[in-house]
Amino acid sequence: MVRRLILVFAIGCEAAGAQQPIGTVGVQNANIAGALEVSNGRAILVGNTTVTARDHTAEIELKRGGTVRVCATSGLHVTSGQERVAHSR
């Protein structure tokens, strides 16, 4: 019983520490620095990240919907906020 609880706690802590993606941007359109992963030619922004557009506008597709256009040669710093959890009383 104790081993089972420790395993459930360990799995829960790992899931809580994982960062959720903020959005994606094409790696051909921007220089990206910070917390990211790359998949299929797109940078997946997963934490504090700076996106600097190259000579064309770079579009960041936000995971929660919408896009942000970063003008050519301009930069934008993105970071994830804290999610609000509704508490029922």
mmCIF file of C-alpha atoms in Angstrom:
data_model
loop_
_atom_site.group_PDB
_atom_site.id
_atom_site.type_symbol
_atom_site.label_atom_id
_atom_site.label_comp_id
_atom_site.label_asym_id
_atom_site.label_seq_id
_atom_site.Cartn_x
_atom_site.Cartn_y
_atom_site.Cartn_z
ATOM 1 C CA MET A 1 0.000 0.000 0.000
ATOM 2 C CA VAL A 2 2.794 2.458 0.890
ATOM 3 C CA ARG A 3 4.672 1.698 -2.336
ATOM 4 C CA ARG A 4 1.552 2.322 -4.377
ATOM 5 C CA LEU A 5 1.024 5.734 -2.730
ATOM 6 C CA ILE A 6 4.637 6.729 -3.322
ATOM 7 C CA LEU A 7 4.334 5.813 -7.003
ATOM 8 C CA VAL A 8 1.106 7.824 -7.395
ATOM 9 C CA PHE A 9 2.714 10.812 -5.643
ATOM 10 C CA ALA A 10 5.821 10.608 -7.870
ATOM 11 C CA ILE A 11 3.727 10.471 -11.046
ATOM 12 C CA GLY A 12 1.576 13.385 -9.856
ATOM 13 C CA CYS A 13 4.617 15.540 -9.085
ATOM 14 C CA GLU A 14 6.136 14.842 -12.489
ATOM 15 C CA ALA A 15 2.927 15.816 -14.288
ATOM 16 C CA ALA A 16 2.573 18.999 -12.204
ATOM 17 C CA GLY A 17 6.120 20.096 -13.070
ATOM 18 C CA ALA A 18 5.716 19.628 -16.827
ATOM 19 C CA GLN A 19 5.329 22.893 -18.737
ATOM 20 C CA GLN A 20 2.441 23.248 -21.140
ATOM 21 C CA PRO A 21 3.179 24.687 -24.594
ATOM 22 C CA ILE A 22 2.474 28.391 -25.076
ATOM 23 C CA GLY A 23 2.386 28.204 -28.863
ATOM 24 C CA THR A 24 4.411 27.485 -31.988
ATOM 25 C CA VAL A 25 6.347 29.478 -34.572
ATOM 26 C CA GLY A 26 8.053 28.447 -37.816
ATOM 27 C CA VAL A 27 11.811 28.145 -37.362
ATOM 28 C CA GLN A 28 12.387 29.458 -40.902
ATOM 29 C CA ASN A 29 10.717 32.773 -39.997
ATOM 30 C CA ALA A 30 12.377 33.615 -36.690
ATOM 31 C CA ASN A 31 15.327 33.305 -34.363
ATOM 32 C CA ILE A 32 14.124 31.679 -31.166
ATOM 33 C CA ALA A 33 15.954 31.645 -27.838
ATOM 34 C CA GLY A 34 14.838 30.086 -24.576
ATOM 35 C CA ALA A 35 12.710 27.115 -23.595
ATOM 36 C CA LEU A 36 11.550 25.328 -26.728
ATOM 37 C CA GLU A 37 11.333 22.059 -28.606
ATOM 38 C CA VAL A 38 11.449 21.681 -32.395
ATOM 39 C CA SER A 39 9.082 19.445 -34.341
ATOM 40 C CA ASN A 40 8.281 19.424 -38.074
ATOM 41 C CA GLY A 41 9.964 22.764 -38.727
ATOM 42 C CA ARG A 42 8.132 24.539 -35.908
ATOM 43 C CA ALA A 43 9.457 25.634 -32.547
ATOM 44 C CA ILE A 44 7.144 24.649 -29.700
ATOM 45 C CA LEU A 45 7.426 27.409 -27.100
ATOM 46 C CA VAL A 46 7.272 25.811 -23.645
ATOM 47 C CA GLY A 47 8.556 28.488 -21.291
ATOM 48 C CA ASN A 48 10.336 31.836 -21.199
ATOM 49 C CA THR A 49 11.180 32.365 -24.859
ATOM 50 C CA THR A 50 12.201 35.268 -27.084
ATOM 51 C CA VAL A 51 11.056 35.238 -30.708
ATOM 52 C CA THR A 52 12.816 37.627 -33.099
ATOM 53 C CA ALA A 53 11.391 37.801 -36.621
ATOM 54 C CA ARG A 54 13.872 37.622 -39.465
ATOM 55 C CA ASP A 55 13.250 39.607 -42.661
ATOM 56 C CA HIS A 56 9.545 38.600 -42.787
ATOM 57 C CA THR A 57 6.741 38.669 -40.231
ATOM 58 C CA ALA A 58 6.761 35.649 -37.934
ATOM 59 C CA GLU A 59 3.405 34.335 -36.725
ATOM 60 C CA ILE A 60 3.184 32.726 -33.306
ATOM 61 C CA GLU A 61 0.174 30.404 -33.122
ATOM 62 C CA LEU A 62 -1.000 30.418 -29.516
ATOM 63 C CA LYS A 63 -2.113 27.127 -27.989
ATOM 64 C CA ARG A 64 -5.161 28.725 -26.365
ATOM 65 C CA GLY A 65 -6.232 30.282 -29.660
ATOM 66 C CA GLY A 66 -5.224 33.217 -31.790
ATOM 67 C CA THR A 67 -1.977 34.386 -33.311
ATOM 68 C CA VAL A 68 0.600 37.055 -32.601
ATOM 69 C CA ARG A 69 2.432 38.611 -35.542
ATOM 70 C CA VAL A 70 5.981 39.719 -34.827
ATOM 71 C CA CYS A 71 7.052 42.305 -37.420
ATOM 72 C CA ALA A 72 10.256 41.849 -39.392
ATOM 73 C CA THR A 73 13.387 42.467 -37.289
ATOM 74 C CA SER A 74 11.265 42.924 -34.140
ATOM 75 C CA GLY A 75 11.302 40.724 -31.063
ATOM 76 C CA LEU A 76 8.786 39.488 -28.534
ATOM 77 C CA HIS A 77 9.355 37.790 -25.181
ATOM 78 C CA VAL A 78 6.704 35.247 -24.218
ATOM 79 C CA THR A 79 6.172 33.415 -20.968
ATOM 80 C CA SER A 80 3.401 31.271 -19.572
ATOM 81 C CA GLY A 81 1.178 32.613 -16.832
ATOM 82 C CA GLN A 82 -0.269 30.725 -13.926
ATOM 83 C CA GLU A 83 -3.532 28.943 -14.590
ATOM 84 C CA ARG A 84 -6.401 29.891 -12.359
ATOM 85 C CA VAL A 85 -8.246 27.075 -10.745
ATOM 86 C CA ALA A 86 -11.886 27.681 -9.889
ATOM 87 C CA HIS A 87 -12.744 26.637 -6.365
ATOM 88 C CA SER A 88 -16.338 25.742 -5.607
ATOM 89 C CA ARG A 89 -17.647 26.497 -2.168
#
